[in-house]
Coordinates of C-alpha atoms and ligand atoms in Angstrom, one line a residue:
M1 CA 0.1 0.1 0.3
S2 CA 1.2 2.9 -1.2
T3 CA 0.1 6.4 0.5
G4 CA 0.0 8.3 -2.8
D5 CA 3.5 8.7 -3.9
P6 CA 4.7 6.2 -6.2
G7 CA 8.5 6.1 -5.5
C8 CA 7.6 5.7 -1.5
T9 CA 6.2 1.9 -2.1
A10 CA 5.8 -0.3 0.9
T11 CA 8.6 -3.0 -0.6
S12 CA 11.2 -0.7 -0.3
Q13 CA 10.6 0.4 3.5
I14 CA 10.6 -3.4 4.2
H15 CA 13.4 -4.4 1.9
A16 CA 15.1 -1.5 0.3
G17 CA 19.4 -1.6 0.9
Y18 CA 19.5 -5.3 2.4
E19 CA 19.5 -8.7 1.3
P20 CA 20.3 -11.1 4.1
Q21 CA 23.5 -12.9 4.1
A22 CA 25.4 -16.5 4.6
P23 CA 26.2 -18.3 6.2
Y24 CA 23.1 -16.9 8.8
R25 CA 20.9 -15.0 6.4
P26 CA 19.2 -13.2 8.8
I27 CA 16.0 -12.1 7.6
A28 CA 16.6 -9.2 10.0
V29 CA 19.0 -6.2 9.7
P30 CA 21.8 -7.4 11.9
I31 CA 22.8 -4.7 15.0
Y32 CA 26.8 -4.7 14.2
Q33 CA 27.6 -3.5 18.0
T34 CA 31.1 -2.9 17.0
A35 CA 33.3 0.4 17.2
A36 CA 35.8 -0.8 14.7
Y37 CA 36.8 -3.4 12.0
E38 CA 39.6 -5.4 11.3
F39 CA 41.4 -4.8 7.6
P40 CA 42.3 -7.7 5.8
D41 CA 45.9 -6.2 5.9
Y42 CA 48.2 -3.0 6.0
A43 CA 47.9 -2.1 2.1
S44 CA 44.2 -2.0 2.4
A45 CA 43.8 0.0 6.2
R46 CA 46.1 2.4 4.2
R47 CA 43.6 2.7 1.1
M48 CA 40.5 3.0 2.8
F49 CA 41.8 5.3 5.2
A50 CA 42.9 7.8 2.1
L51 CA 39.6 7.4 0.8
E52 CA 40.9 5.2 -2.3
E53 CA 38.6 1.9 -1.3
P54 CA 35.1 1.7 0.4
G55 CA 34.7 0.1 3.3
F56 CA 33.9 0.4 7.3
T57 CA 36.7 1.4 9.5
Y58 CA 35.7 3.2 12.3
S59 CA 31.9 3.2 12.9
R60 CA 31.9 6.8 13.7
T61 CA 32.1 7.3 9.9
G62 CA 29.8 4.4 9.0
N63 CA 28.5 1.2 10.0
P64 CA 26.3 -1.7 8.7
T65 CA 23.5 -1.6 10.4
V66 CA 23.8 2.3 9.8
A67 CA 24.4 1.8 5.9
V68 CA 21.3 0.0 5.8
L69 CA 19.1 2.2 7.1
E70 CA 21.1 5.2 4.6
N71 CA 20.2 2.9 2.0
R72 CA 16.3 2.4 2.4
I73 CA 15.8 6.5 3.4
A74 CA 17.8 6.9 0.4
A75 CA 16.0 4.8 -1.5
L76 CA 12.2 6.1 -0.5
D77 CA 13.3 9.3 -1.2
G78 CA 15.1 8.9 -4.5
G79 CA 18.2 9.9 -3.5
V80 CA 22.0 9.0 -4.9
G81 CA 22.6 8.2 -1.3
A82 CA 22.3 9.3 2.3
L83 CA 24.2 9.9 5.7
A84 CA 22.4 9.0 9.2
T85 CA 23.0 11.4 12.4
A86 CA 22.6 10.8 15.7
T87 CA 19.6 13.3 15.8
G88 CA 17.7 15.5 13.2
Q89 CA 18.8 18.6 14.5
A90 CA 22.8 16.7 13.7
A91 CA 21.1 16.2 10.6
V92 CA 20.4 20.1 9.3
A93 CA 23.5 21.3 10.8
V94 CA 26.2 18.7 8.8
A95 CA 23.8 19.3 5.7
L96 CA 24.3 23.0 6.0
L97 CA 27.9 22.5 7.7
S98 CA 28.9 20.9 4.2
L99 CA 27.7 23.7 2.2
V100 CA 28.5 26.9 4.1
R101 CA 31.5 28.7 6.1
G102 CA 32.0 31.1 8.0
G103 CA 31.5 34.9 6.5
Q104 CA 28.8 33.0 4.2
H105 CA 24.7 33.4 4.5
I106 CA 21.9 31.3 4.6
V107 CA 17.9 31.9 3.1
A108 CA 15.9 29.8 5.4
S109 CA 12.1 30.3 5.4
S110 CA 10.2 32.1 8.2
K111 CA 8.5 29.2 9.5
L112 CA 10.7 26.7 10.6
Y113 CA 10.8 24.2 13.8
G114 CA 12.4 26.4 16.5
G115 CA 15.2 24.2 17.2
T116 CA 16.7 25.2 13.6
V117 CA 16.0 28.7 14.4
D118 CA 18.4 28.4 17.2
L119 CA 21.1 26.6 15.3
L120 CA 20.7 29.1 12.7
T121 CA 20.7 32.3 14.5
D122 CA 23.1 31.9 17.9
T123 CA 25.5 28.9 16.6
F124 CA 25.7 29.4 13.3
A125 CA 26.1 32.9 14.3
D126 CA 28.7 32.3 16.5
F127 CA 30.7 30.5 14.0
G128 CA 30.0 33.4 11.4
I129 CA 27.6 32.3 9.1
E130 CA 24.9 34.6 8.6
V131 CA 20.9 34.1 7.7
S132 CA 18.1 36.4 6.5
F133 CA 14.3 35.0 6.7
A134 CA 12.0 35.2 3.9
D135 CA 8.8 33.8 4.1
P136 CA 8.0 30.9 2.1
A137 CA 4.8 31.7 0.3
D138 CA 6.2 33.9 -1.7
P139 CA 9.6 32.8 -3.9
G140 CA 10.4 36.7 -4.4
A141 CA 11.1 37.6 -0.9
W142 CA 14.0 34.7 -1.1
R143 CA 15.5 36.2 -4.5
A144 CA 15.2 39.8 -2.9
V145 CA 17.4 38.4 0.3
V146 CA 19.9 36.6 -1.9
R147 CA 24.1 38.0 -1.1
P148 CA 26.8 37.3 -3.2
T149 CA 28.0 34.7 -0.1
T150 CA 24.4 33.0 -0.2
R151 CA 25.2 29.1 -0.2
A152 CA 22.2 27.4 0.5
F153 CA 18.5 27.7 0.8
L154 CA 16.2 26.1 3.8
T155 CA 13.1 25.1 4.1
E156 CA 10.7 22.4 5.8
S157 CA 8.1 21.4 3.1
I158 CA 5.7 20.9 6.2
G159 CA 6.6 23.5 8.4
N160 CA 6.5 23.4 12.0
P161 CA 4.1 23.9 13.7
L162 CA 1.6 25.2 11.3
A163 CA 1.9 22.7 8.9
T164 CA 2.7 25.6 6.3
L165 CA 3.0 24.7 2.6
Q166 CA 4.7 26.5 -0.2
D167 CA 5.3 26.4 -3.7
L168 CA 9.1 24.4 -3.6
P169 CA 9.5 24.1 -7.7
A170 CA 9.9 28.2 -6.9
I171 CA 11.4 28.4 -4.9
A172 CA 14.1 26.2 -6.0
T173 CA 14.6 27.9 -8.8
A174 CA 15.0 31.1 -6.9
A175 CA 17.5 28.8 -5.2
H176 CA 19.4 27.7 -8.6
D177 CA 19.2 30.9 -10.2
A178 CA 21.2 31.8 -7.4
G179 CA 24.0 29.0 -8.2
V180 CA 22.6 27.4 -4.7
P181 CA 21.3 23.9 -3.8
L182 CA 18.2 24.0 -1.7
V183 CA 17.5 22.2 1.7
V184 CA 14.1 21.1 2.5
D185 CA 13.8 19.6 5.8
N186 CA 11.1 16.6 5.1
T187 CA 10.8 15.2 8.4
L188 CA 6.4 16.4 8.9
A189 CA 5.7 14.8 5.3
T190 CA 8.3 11.9 5.0
P191 CA 8.5 10.3 1.2
A192 CA 5.1 8.7 2.5
L193 CA 3.1 11.6 1.6
Y194 CA 6.4 13.9 -0.5
R195 CA 9.6 13.2 -2.0
P196 CA 11.0 16.9 -1.9
L197 CA 13.8 16.0 -4.2
D198 CA 10.6 15.1 -7.1
H199 CA 10.2 19.0 -6.6
G200 CA 13.6 20.4 -7.1
A201 CA 15.1 19.9 -4.0
D202 CA 18.7 19.0 -4.0
V203 CA 18.9 17.6 0.1
V204 CA 16.6 16.7 2.0
V205 CA 17.1 16.1 5.7
Y206 CA 14.7 14.7 8.9
S207 CA 14.2 14.0 12.4
A208 CA 14.1 10.5 12.1
T209 CA 13.3 10.4 15.8
K210 CA 9.3 11.6 14.6
F211 CA 7.7 9.6 11.7
L212 CA 10.1 7.7 10.0
G213 CA 10.7 6.1 14.0
G214 CA 7.3 6.1 14.7
H215 CA 7.6 4.9 18.0
G216 CA 8.9 7.5 20.0
T217 CA 11.9 5.5 21.2
T218 CA 14.6 6.6 19.4
L219 CA 16.3 9.9 18.6
A220 CA 18.5 9.7 14.8
G221 CA 18.3 12.1 11.7
A222 CA 19.4 11.4 7.6
V223 CA 20.6 13.7 4.9
V224 CA 19.6 12.3 1.5
D225 CA 21.6 13.8 -1.4
G226 CA 19.3 14.0 -4.6
G227 CA 23.2 13.6 -6.3
R228 CA 21.6 16.5 -9.0
F229 CA 23.2 19.8 -8.3
D230 CA 25.9 20.4 -9.8
F231 CA 28.9 22.0 -7.6
A232 CA 31.2 21.9 -10.9
A233 CA 29.2 24.6 -12.2
Y234 CA 30.1 27.1 -9.5
P235 CA 34.0 25.6 -8.3
D236 CA 34.9 29.3 -6.9
K237 CA 31.3 28.9 -5.1
W238 CA 32.3 25.1 -3.9
P239 CA 36.3 24.9 -3.0
Q240 CA 35.6 22.5 -0.3
I241 CA 34.4 19.8 -3.3
T242 CA 36.1 21.1 -6.3
R243 CA 39.5 22.0 -5.3
P244 CA 42.4 19.6 -4.5
K245 CA 42.4 19.4 -0.7
R246 CA 45.5 18.1 1.5
R247 CA 43.5 16.3 3.7
Y248 CA 42.0 13.7 0.9
G249 CA 45.7 13.7 -0.3
G250 CA 45.4 16.5 -2.2
A251 CA 42.3 14.5 -4.5
I252 CA 39.1 16.6 -5.8
L253 CA 36.5 15.2 -3.9
W254 CA 34.5 15.9 -7.2
E255 CA 36.9 13.5 -9.6
R256 CA 36.8 11.5 -7.3
H257 CA 32.9 10.7 -6.2
G258 CA 30.8 12.7 -8.5
H259 CA 27.7 13.2 -7.6
G260 CA 28.1 11.6 -4.8
A261 CA 31.3 14.2 -3.9
Y262 CA 28.3 16.5 -1.1
L263 CA 27.6 13.2 0.7
A264 CA 31.4 11.6 0.9
L265 CA 32.0 15.8 2.3
A266 CA 29.4 15.2 4.9
R267 CA 31.1 12.6 6.0
S268 CA 34.3 12.5 5.7
K269 CA 34.7 15.4 7.3
Y270 CA 32.2 16.9 9.4
L271 CA 30.4 13.2 10.5
H272 CA 34.4 12.8 11.1
D273 CA 35.4 16.0 13.1
L274 CA 32.0 16.6 14.8
G275 CA 31.2 13.3 16.0
P276 CA 27.4 13.5 15.4
S277 CA 26.8 9.6 14.7
L278 CA 23.8 7.3 14.3
A279 CA 24.6 4.1 16.9
P280 CA 23.6 0.8 15.3
A281 CA 20.9 0.1 17.7
S282 CA 19.1 3.1 17.1
A283 CA 19.4 2.4 13.3
A284 CA 18.1 -1.0 13.8
Q285 CA 15.2 0.4 15.6
I286 CA 14.3 3.5 13.2
L287 CA 14.6 0.4 10.6
Q288 CA 11.2 -1.6 12.7
G289 CA 9.3 1.7 12.5
L290 CA 10.0 2.4 8.6
E291 CA 8.9 -1.1 7.6
T292 CA 5.0 0.4 8.2
L293 CA 5.8 4.1 8.0
D294 CA 2.9 4.4 5.1
I295 CA 0.2 2.7 6.8
R296 CA 0.8 4.0 10.2
V297 CA 1.4 7.6 8.0
A298 CA -2.1 6.9 6.7
R299 CA -3.5 6.9 9.8
H300 CA -2.1 9.1 11.0
G301 CA -3.6 11.7 8.3
Q302 CA -7.1 9.5 9.0
N303 CA -7.8 10.3 12.6
T304 CA -6.4 14.1 11.4
R305 CA -9.3 14.7 9.5
E306 CA -11.7 13.8 13.1
V307 CA -9.2 15.8 15.0
I308 CA -9.4 19.0 12.4
Q309 CA -13.1 18.5 11.6
F310 CA -13.9 18.3 15.2
L311 CA -12.0 21.6 16.1
A312 CA -13.2 23.8 13.1
G313 CA -16.6 24.0 14.3
H314 CA -15.7 24.1 17.9
P315 CA -16.6 28.0 19.3
A316 CA -13.3 27.6 21.1
V317 CA -10.9 27.4 18.6
A318 CA -10.5 30.5 16.8
A319 CA -8.8 29.4 14.0
V320 CA -7.0 25.7 12.6
H321 CA -3.8 26.0 10.7
H322 CA -4.0 23.2 8.4
P323 CA -3.9 23.3 4.5
S324 CA -6.9 21.4 4.2
T325 CA -9.7 23.6 6.3
P326 CA -11.9 25.1 4.1
G327 CA -10.6 28.5 2.4
H328 CA -7.5 27.9 3.8
P329 CA -4.4 30.0 1.3
Q330 CA -2.4 27.1 0.9
A331 CA -5.4 24.8 -0.5
E332 CA -4.4 24.8 -4.3
L333 CA -0.5 23.6 -2.7
L334 CA -2.0 20.8 -0.7
A335 CA -4.4 19.3 -4.3
R336 CA -1.3 20.1 -6.6
D337 CA 1.7 18.4 -4.4
F338 CA 0.7 16.4 -1.2
P339 CA -2.2 14.2 -3.1
A340 CA -2.2 11.8 0.8
G341 CA -2.5 14.8 3.1
A342 CA -0.9 17.5 4.5
G343 CA 0.3 15.1 7.5
S344 CA -0.7 15.2 11.0
V345 CA 1.1 17.7 13.1
F346 CA -0.5 21.0 12.7
S347 CA -1.9 23.8 15.2
F348 CA -4.8 25.5 16.5
D349 CA -5.6 28.7 18.5
L350 CA -7.7 29.3 20.9
A351 CA -10.2 31.4 21.1
A352 CA -8.9 33.0 24.3
D353 CA -6.2 34.2 25.7
Q354 CA -2.9 32.5 26.9
E355 CA -3.9 32.4 30.8
H356 CA -6.3 29.5 29.3
V357 CA -3.7 27.6 27.6
G358 CA -2.0 25.9 30.8
P359 CA -5.6 25.1 31.7
F360 CA -7.1 23.7 28.8
I361 CA -3.4 21.1 28.8
D362 CA -3.9 20.2 32.2
R363 CA -6.8 18.8 31.6
L364 CA -6.2 17.0 28.3
R365 CA -6.1 13.1 29.4
L366 CA -4.9 11.5 25.6
F367 CA -3.3 14.4 24.3
K368 CA 0.5 13.8 26.1
L369 CA 2.1 17.6 26.9
V370 CA 5.8 16.2 25.4
A371 CA 8.3 18.0 23.7
N372 CA 7.7 15.5 20.4
V373 CA 5.7 14.5 17.2
G374 CA 5.3 12.0 15.0
D375 CA 5.0 9.7 17.5
T376 CA 2.2 6.2 18.0
R377 CA 0.9 8.8 20.9
S378 CA -1.1 11.6 20.3
L379 CA 0.8 14.6 21.9
V380 CA 0.4 18.1 22.5
A381 CA 2.6 21.3 23.1
H382 CA 2.7 25.2 23.0
P383 CA 4.7 26.0 21.0
A384 CA 5.0 29.9 22.1
S385 CA 6.7 28.7 25.7
M386 CA 8.2 25.3 24.3
T387 CA 9.7 24.8 20.6
H388 CA 9.8 28.5 19.9
C389 CA 10.2 29.5 22.9
R390 CA 13.7 31.0 22.2
L391 CA 12.4 33.0 19.7
S392 CA 12.1 36.7 19.4
P393 CA 8.8 38.2 19.1
E394 CA 9.0 39.5 16.0
Q395 CA 10.2 35.7 14.8
R396 CA 7.3 34.2 16.6
A397 CA 4.9 36.8 15.3
G398 CA 7.0 36.4 11.9
A399 CA 6.2 32.2 11.9
G400 CA 2.3 33.1 12.9
I401 CA 2.7 31.7 16.4
T402 CA 0.6 33.8 19.2
G403 CA 0.0 32.8 22.7
S404 CA -2.8 31.3 22.0
T405 CA -1.2 28.3 19.7
I406 CA -1.1 24.9 20.0
R407 CA 0.7 22.1 18.8
L408 CA -0.8 18.9 18.5
S409 CA 1.2 15.6 17.0
V410 CA -2.7 13.6 15.9
G411 CA -1.8 9.8 17.4
L412 CA -2.9 6.3 16.1
E413 CA -5.3 6.2 19.0
A414 CA -9.4 5.7 18.1
A415 CA -10.0 8.9 16.5
A416 CA -13.6 9.1 18.7
D417 CA -11.3 9.1 21.5
L418 CA -9.2 12.1 20.6
V419 CA -12.3 14.2 19.7
A420 CA -13.6 13.6 22.9
D421 CA -10.3 13.8 25.2
L422 CA -10.6 17.5 23.4
D423 CA -14.2 18.1 23.5
L424 CA -13.6 17.5 27.3
A425 CA -10.5 19.7 28.1
L426 CA -12.2 22.8 25.7
A427 CA -15.8 22.8 27.4
P428 CA -15.4 24.9 29.5
L429 CA -13.7 27.6 27.6
A430 CA -16.4 27.8 25.4
G431 CA -18.1 30.4 27.9
V432 CA -15.2 32.5 27.9
A433 CA -14.0 31.9 23.8
E434 CA -14.3 35.4 22.2
P435 CA -17.0 34.9 19.7
T436 CA -16.3 33.3 16.5
G437 CA -18.9 33.7 14.6
G438 CA -19.7 30.3 13.5
P439 CA -17.8 27.5 11.9
L440 CA -14.3 28.1 10.8
A441 CA -14.8 28.7 7.3
A442 CA -16.0 32.0 8.5
V443 CA -13.0 32.3 11.1
G444 CA -10.0 32.6 8.3
H445 CA -6.7 31.5 9.3
A446 CA -4.4 34.0 11.8
G447 CA -0.8 33.7 11.6
T448 CA -0.6 31.9 8.5
G449 CA 1.3 34.2 6.4
A450 CA -0.2 34.3 3.1
Ligands
PLP501 C1 10.4 20.0 12.2 C2 12.0 19.1 12.4 N1 13.6 19.1 12.2 C3 14.3 18.8 12.6 C4 14.3 18.6 14.3 C5 15.3 18.4 15.3 O1 15.0 17.0 15.4 P1 15.8 15.8 16.7 O2 14.7 16.5 17.8 O3 15.7 14.6 16.1 O4 17.2 16.5 16.8 C6 12.6 18.5 14.3 C7 12.3 18.2 16.0 O5 11.4 18.5 16.8 C8 12.0 18.6 14.2 O6 10.1 19.2 14.1

């Protein structure tokens, strides 16, 4: 069963990247719990360390269990390869550091996960990397902030927390006109709903902690390379890929690895030097989750439709931020690019002041107050005081987040139980809510920015 995209097949999520090997032919991917590997001989060790011969040397830069996960995610996304990391945060950092250095610049969506904003505006700022934020609904705004030093565009295919969509091919064209790759965080969509490489992206990143693993047990991340960005077309922009490097014995990564050069750099330099490597036992957990990805995502989507229908008609709800709501400004993008839906992480605004947020959340029983999404369990969060608490008031306003915005990650429980939970928690608010004038269609979509 596929949830809509022919590239994400149930077969690939179960089989891609793994063939049982003799003598035991284990049907499940074995966990190679080893830090290092014995070299067959001295000459091989020399060649492998010089990156002249492929192979596992030390699990910081590669491990057979982790490699199956990498190949499986690359297959699901239609990439030439992938790199697994210890967390999604590490995946975003490694993907960008492989493109951008101090004194250079990133153009990023103004509607991003708060941890990514922290990385860009604080840690990367410490490194001398600059960032300009642009409205994902306005590709022209991205072009307007491009500088000669720009080296990457970054966005989320479905924005966290407002389920923001964008015209990705238009943003990809703006990136390519600027001579830089487009990096897309596909965490909330997964390849079951959307494959960014099919829509113009060059690199895809994941927090595999969320839907790819799906069970809320394990932190992981991934960087997938589409292998199409032509670094050789702008050799002066990408010396790390197109010029001889002492680190590689004077070799040029582009000559040695061709369209695999970007990932070779990410692995041999950033994974090697910074060390945010995925543990093999964690890779096995994510692999197990991946096997049921499309079925889970379909059920998350079905439950989300029922929850949204309930919230949209509730007098204590001022707005529901999901492209599937009637009259939503991104309804056309949803119909064009997301035939299987825009996912199960979205936000809604209470029609009441922030002082009512805490009591509302504390009345919930099934929706757990958790700083995570993409779990089998339904989760609730308050972005302004949790995931997006370090954003400035201007950044929060730009992201469309108010003090009354509540984020939900709809899980796999019975939809009727989820609706009943929300119903009980919202009931006392119906009295204090500002009159909304009826069902959501008439309320609008405050804060979506479009
Ligand atoms: C869209 C998105 N990207 C990246 C991350 C970071 O992933 P991790 O928590 O696995 O480091 C998150 C975490 O919530 C996220 O929602």
